[in-house]
Short mmCIF file of C-alpha atoms in Angstrom, two decimals:
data_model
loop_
_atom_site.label_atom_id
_atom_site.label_comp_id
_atom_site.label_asym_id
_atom_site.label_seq_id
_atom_site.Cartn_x
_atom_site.Cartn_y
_atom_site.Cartn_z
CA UNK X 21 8.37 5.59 -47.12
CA UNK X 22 6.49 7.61 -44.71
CA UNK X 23 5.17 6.11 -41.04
CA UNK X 24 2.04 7.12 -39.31
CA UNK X 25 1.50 6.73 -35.51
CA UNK X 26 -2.02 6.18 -34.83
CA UNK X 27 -4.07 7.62 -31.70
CA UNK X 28 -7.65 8.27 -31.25
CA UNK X 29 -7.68 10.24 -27.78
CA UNK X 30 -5.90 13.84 -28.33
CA UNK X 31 -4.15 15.93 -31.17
CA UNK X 32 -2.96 19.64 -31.04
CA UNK X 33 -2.08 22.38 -34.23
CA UNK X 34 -0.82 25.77 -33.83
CA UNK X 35 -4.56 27.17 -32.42
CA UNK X 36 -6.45 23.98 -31.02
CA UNK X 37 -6.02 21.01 -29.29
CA UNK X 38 -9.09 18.63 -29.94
CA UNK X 39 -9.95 15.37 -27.00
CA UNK X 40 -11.95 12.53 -28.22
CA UNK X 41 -12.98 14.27 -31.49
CA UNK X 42 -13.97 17.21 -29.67
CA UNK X 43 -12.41 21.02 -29.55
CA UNK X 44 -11.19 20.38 -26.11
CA UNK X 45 -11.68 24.38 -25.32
CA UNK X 46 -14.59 24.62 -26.91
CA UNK X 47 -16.77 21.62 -26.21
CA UNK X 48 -15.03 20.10 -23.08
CA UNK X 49 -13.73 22.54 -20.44
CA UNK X 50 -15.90 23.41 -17.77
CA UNK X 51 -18.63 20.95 -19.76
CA UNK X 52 -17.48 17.29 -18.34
CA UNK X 53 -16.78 16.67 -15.46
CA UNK X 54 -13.25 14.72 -15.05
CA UNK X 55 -14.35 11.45 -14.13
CA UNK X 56 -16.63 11.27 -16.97
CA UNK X 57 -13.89 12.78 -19.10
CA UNK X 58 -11.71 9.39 -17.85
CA UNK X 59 -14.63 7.07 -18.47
CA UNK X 60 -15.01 8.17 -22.17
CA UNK X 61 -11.23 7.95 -23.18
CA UNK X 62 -10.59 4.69 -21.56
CA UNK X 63 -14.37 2.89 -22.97
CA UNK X 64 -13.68 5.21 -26.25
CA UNK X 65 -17.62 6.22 -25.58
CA UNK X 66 -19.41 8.70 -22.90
CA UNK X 67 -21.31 7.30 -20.10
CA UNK X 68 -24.65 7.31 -19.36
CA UNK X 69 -25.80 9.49 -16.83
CA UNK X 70 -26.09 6.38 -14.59
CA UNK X 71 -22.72 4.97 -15.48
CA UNK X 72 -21.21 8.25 -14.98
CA UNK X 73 -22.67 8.39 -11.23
CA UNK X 74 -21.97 4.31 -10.55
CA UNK X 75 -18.26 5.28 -11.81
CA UNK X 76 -17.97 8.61 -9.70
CA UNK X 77 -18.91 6.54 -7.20
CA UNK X 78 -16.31 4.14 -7.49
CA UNK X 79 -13.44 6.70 -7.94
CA UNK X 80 -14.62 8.40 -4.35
CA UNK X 81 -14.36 4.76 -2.59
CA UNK X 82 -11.37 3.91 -3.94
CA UNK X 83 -9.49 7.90 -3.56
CA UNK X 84 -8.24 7.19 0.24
CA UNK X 85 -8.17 4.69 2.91
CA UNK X 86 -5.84 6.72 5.83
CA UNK X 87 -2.11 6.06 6.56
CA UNK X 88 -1.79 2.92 4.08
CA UNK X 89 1.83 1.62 3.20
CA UNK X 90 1.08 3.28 -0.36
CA UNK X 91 0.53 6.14 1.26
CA UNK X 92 3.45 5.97 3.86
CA UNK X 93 5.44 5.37 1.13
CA UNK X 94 4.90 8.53 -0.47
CA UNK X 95 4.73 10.84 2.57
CA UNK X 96 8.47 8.75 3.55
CA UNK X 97 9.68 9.68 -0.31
CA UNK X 98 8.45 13.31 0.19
CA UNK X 99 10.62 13.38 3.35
CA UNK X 100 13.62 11.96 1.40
CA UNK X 101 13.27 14.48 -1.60
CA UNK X 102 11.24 17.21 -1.01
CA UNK X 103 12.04 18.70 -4.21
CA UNK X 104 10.56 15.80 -6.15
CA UNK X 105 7.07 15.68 -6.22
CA UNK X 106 6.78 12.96 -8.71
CA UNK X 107 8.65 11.25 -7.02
CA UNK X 108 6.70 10.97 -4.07
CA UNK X 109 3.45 10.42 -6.59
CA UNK X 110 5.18 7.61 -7.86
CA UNK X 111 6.37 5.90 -4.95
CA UNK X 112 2.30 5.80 -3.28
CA UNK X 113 0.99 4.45 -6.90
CA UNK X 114 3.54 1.84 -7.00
CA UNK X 115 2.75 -0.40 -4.33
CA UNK X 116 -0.40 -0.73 -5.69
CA UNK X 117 -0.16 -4.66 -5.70
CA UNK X 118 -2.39 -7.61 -4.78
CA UNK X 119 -2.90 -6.67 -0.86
CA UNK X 120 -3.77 -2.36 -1.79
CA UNK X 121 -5.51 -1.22 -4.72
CA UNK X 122 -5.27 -4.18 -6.70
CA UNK X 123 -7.37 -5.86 -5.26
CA UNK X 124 -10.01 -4.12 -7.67
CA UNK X 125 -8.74 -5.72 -10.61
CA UNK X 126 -7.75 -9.43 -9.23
CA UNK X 127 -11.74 -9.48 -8.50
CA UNK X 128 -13.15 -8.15 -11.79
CA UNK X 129 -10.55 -10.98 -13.17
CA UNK X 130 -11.92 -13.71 -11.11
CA UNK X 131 -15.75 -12.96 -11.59
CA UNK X 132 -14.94 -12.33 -14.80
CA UNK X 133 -13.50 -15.76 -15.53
CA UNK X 134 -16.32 -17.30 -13.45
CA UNK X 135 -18.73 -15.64 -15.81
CA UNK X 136 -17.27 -16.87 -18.76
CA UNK X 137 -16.94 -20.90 -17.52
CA UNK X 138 -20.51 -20.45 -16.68
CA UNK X 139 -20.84 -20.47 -20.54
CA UNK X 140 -22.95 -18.44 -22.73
CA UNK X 141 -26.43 -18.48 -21.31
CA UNK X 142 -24.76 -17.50 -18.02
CA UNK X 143 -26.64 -17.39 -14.50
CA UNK X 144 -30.10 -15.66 -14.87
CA UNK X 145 -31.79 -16.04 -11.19
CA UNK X 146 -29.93 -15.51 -7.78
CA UNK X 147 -30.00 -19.42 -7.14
CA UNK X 148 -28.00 -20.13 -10.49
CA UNK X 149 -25.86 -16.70 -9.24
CA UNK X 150 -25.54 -19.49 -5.77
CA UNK X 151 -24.41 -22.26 -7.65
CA UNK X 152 -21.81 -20.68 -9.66
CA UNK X 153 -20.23 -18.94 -6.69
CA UNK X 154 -20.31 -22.21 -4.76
CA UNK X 155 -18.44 -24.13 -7.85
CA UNK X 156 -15.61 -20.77 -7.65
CA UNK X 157 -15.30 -21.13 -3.89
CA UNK X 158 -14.90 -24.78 -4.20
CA UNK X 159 -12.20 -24.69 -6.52
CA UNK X 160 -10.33 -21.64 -4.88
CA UNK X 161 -10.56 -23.47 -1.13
CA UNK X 162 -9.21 -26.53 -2.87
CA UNK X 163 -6.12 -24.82 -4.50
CA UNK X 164 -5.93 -22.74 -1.14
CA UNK X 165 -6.24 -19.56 -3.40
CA UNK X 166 -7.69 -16.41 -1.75
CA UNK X 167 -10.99 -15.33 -2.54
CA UNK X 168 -10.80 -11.85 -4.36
CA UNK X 169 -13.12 -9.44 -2.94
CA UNK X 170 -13.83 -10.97 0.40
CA UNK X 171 -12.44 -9.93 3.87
CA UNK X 172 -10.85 -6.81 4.88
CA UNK X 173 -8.29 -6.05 7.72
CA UNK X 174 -10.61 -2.83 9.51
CA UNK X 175 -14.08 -3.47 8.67
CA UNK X 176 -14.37 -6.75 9.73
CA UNK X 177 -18.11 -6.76 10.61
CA UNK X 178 -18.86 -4.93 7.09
CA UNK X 179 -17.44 -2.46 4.59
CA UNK X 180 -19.21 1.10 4.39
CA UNK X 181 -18.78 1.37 0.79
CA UNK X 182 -19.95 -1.68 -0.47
CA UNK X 183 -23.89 -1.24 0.20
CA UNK X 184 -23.49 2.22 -1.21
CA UNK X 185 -22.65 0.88 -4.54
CA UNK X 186 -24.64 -1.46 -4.85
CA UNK X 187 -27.73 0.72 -3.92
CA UNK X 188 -26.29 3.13 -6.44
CA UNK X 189 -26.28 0.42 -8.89
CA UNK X 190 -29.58 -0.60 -8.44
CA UNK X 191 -30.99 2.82 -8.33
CA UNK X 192 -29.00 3.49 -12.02
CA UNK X 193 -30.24 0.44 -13.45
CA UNK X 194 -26.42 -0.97 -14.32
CA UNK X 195 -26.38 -3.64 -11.37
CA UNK X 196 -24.85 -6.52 -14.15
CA UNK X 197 -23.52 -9.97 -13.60
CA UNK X 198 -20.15 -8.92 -12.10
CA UNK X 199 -21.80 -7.07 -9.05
CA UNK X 200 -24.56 -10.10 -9.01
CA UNK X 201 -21.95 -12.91 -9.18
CA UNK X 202 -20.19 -11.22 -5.96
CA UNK X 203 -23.13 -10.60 -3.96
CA UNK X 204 -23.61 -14.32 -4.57
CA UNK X 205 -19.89 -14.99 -3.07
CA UNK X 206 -20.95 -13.01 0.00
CA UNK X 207 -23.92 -14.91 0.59
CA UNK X 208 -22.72 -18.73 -0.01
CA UNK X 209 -19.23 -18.28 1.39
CA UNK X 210 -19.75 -18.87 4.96
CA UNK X 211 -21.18 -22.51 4.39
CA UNK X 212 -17.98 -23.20 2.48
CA UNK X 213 -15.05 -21.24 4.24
CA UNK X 214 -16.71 -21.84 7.87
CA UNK X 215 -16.62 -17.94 8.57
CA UNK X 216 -18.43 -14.93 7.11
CA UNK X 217 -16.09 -12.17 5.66
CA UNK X 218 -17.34 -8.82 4.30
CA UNK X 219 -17.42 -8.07 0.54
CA UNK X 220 -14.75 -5.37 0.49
CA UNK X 221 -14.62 -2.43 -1.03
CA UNK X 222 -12.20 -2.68 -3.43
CA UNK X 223 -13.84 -5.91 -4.99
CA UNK X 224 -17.22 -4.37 -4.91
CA UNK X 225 -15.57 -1.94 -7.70
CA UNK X 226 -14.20 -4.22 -9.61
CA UNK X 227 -17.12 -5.62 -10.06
CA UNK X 228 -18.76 -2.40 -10.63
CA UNK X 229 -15.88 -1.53 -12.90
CA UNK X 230 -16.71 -4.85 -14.83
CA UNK X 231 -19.94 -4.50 -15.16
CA UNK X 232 -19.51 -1.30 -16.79
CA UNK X 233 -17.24 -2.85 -19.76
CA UNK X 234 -13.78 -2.26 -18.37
CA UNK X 235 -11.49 -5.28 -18.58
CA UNK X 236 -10.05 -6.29 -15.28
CA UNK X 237 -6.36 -4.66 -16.55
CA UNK X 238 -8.11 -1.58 -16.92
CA UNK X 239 -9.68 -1.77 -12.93
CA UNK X 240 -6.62 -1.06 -11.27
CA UNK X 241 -5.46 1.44 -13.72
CA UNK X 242 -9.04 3.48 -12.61
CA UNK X 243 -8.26 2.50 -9.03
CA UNK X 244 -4.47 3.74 -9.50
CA UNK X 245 -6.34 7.24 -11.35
CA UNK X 246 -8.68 7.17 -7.80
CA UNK X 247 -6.03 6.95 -5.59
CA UNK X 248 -3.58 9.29 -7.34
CA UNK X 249 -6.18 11.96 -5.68
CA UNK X 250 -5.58 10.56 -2.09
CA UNK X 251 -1.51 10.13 -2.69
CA UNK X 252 -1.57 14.35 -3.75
CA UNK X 253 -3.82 15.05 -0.67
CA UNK X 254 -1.36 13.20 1.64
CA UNK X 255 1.53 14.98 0.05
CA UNK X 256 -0.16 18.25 0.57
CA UNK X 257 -0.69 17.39 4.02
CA UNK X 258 3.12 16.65 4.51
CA UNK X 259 3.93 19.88 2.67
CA UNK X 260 2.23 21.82 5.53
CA UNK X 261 1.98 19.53 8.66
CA UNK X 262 5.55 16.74 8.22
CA UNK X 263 5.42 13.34 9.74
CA UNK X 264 7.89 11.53 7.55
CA UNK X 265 10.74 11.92 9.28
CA UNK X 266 8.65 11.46 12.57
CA UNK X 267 7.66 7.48 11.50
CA UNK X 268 11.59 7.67 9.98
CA UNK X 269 12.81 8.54 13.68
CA UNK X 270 10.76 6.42 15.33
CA UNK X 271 11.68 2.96 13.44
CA UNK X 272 15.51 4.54 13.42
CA UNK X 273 15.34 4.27 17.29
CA UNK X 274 13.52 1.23 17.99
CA UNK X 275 15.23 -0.82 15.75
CA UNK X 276 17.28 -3.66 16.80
CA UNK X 277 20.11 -5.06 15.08
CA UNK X 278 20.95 -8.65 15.25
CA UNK X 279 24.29 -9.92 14.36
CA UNK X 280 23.99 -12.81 11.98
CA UNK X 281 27.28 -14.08 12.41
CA UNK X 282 25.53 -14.84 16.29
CA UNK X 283 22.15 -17.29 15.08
#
């Protein structure tokens, strides 16, 4: 009895390797652009021109953020094992968890949810948009859950990227119900946490990752593709200008040991 593996993205012979149905030498190099090239195995479908610049978009915000623990991480790994380059690729994906990078998909999850208890007609205007985010705050305060997409530990008074997506959005014609439902958290949220809190930038691409058809699962897998980008950069950077075992040194020297048979 003979078994078949089944795959729809790539397959090779001795004189071709075909992508998505396509001669991959022929049709694809130097003809789509990467991202696009992403979007199209992932949604099994190629983007519209406007999805394709809404989802550029988003892979640009999320590529780098500065010396981030993911990042640390990898430049510290680097330091460790020079010789292992995947290594230190690995080590600045993996930490991306619920405070860096994932972020993006625990907001496309809970504005996704939202949208589907709102049931099947769904919010049409920006009041009904108002009372749904109201009802999600409400039950997320109550719980003492936090709210996915809101706050951000450097730009406190507002984060660059977020208007830029949304105006990008807007322009494209592929502002949806994910993106609309969050804009609705930003503006009801102060009445109901007591404090106003910027829409971040990772949850305004989840959104904008929902709202193109992505599943939240697959939001932090395009966030974890973004930031691979970032990661290589920083590792390039430590290849020709080392800091690793500078930050090693310096929490080597200042550390201070406390005896626990002395508490």
């Amino acid at each position: 009895m003979s078994t078949t593996y089944r795959t729809s993205l790539g397959t090779s012979d001795l004189h071709s390797i075909r992508l998505m149905g396509r001669d991959l030498s022929g049709e694809l190099m130097g003809e789509v652009p990467f991202g696009d090239l992403a979007f199209w195995m992932v949604a099994m479908r190629r983007p519209t021109p406007g999805e394709s610049r809404l989802f550029n978009a988003v892979l640009v915000a999320l590529a780098d953020h500065g010396f981030t623990p993911t990042v640390i991480a990898a430049r510290m790994t680097l330091a460790s094992a020079p010789e292992s380059i995947q290594g230190a690729m690995s080590a600045g994906l993996l930490g991306g968890g619920s405070r860096f990078l994932g972020v993006t998909e625990d907001a496309a999850r809970f504005l996704a949810e939202g949208l589907a208890g709102a049931g099947a007609d769904g919010p049409r205007a920006d009041a009904d948009y108002d009372a749904l985010a109201r009802e999600l705050l409400a039950a997320r305060t109550g719980d003492r859950r936090p709210i996915p997409g809101l706050g951000h530990p450097v730009h406190k008074d507002g984060d660059p990227r977020t208007p830029v997506i949304y105006r990008i959005a807007e322009e494209e014609k592929v502002l949806g119900p994910h993106l609309a439902l969050l804009a609705a958290v930003g503006r009801v949220h102060p009445e109901i946490l007591g404090r106003t809190l910027p829409i971040n930038g990772a949850g305004v691409c989840g959104a904008a990752l929902a709202d193109l058809g992505f599943p939240p699962l697959i939001a932090r897998g395009f966030a974890l593709v973004a930031r691979a980008a970032g990661v290589l950069a920083h590792i390039a950077e430590e290849m020709r200008d080392p800091i690793g075992l500078q930050l090693y040194q310096a929490v080597d020297r200042n550390a201070e040991y406390v005896d626990p048979t002395k508490e």
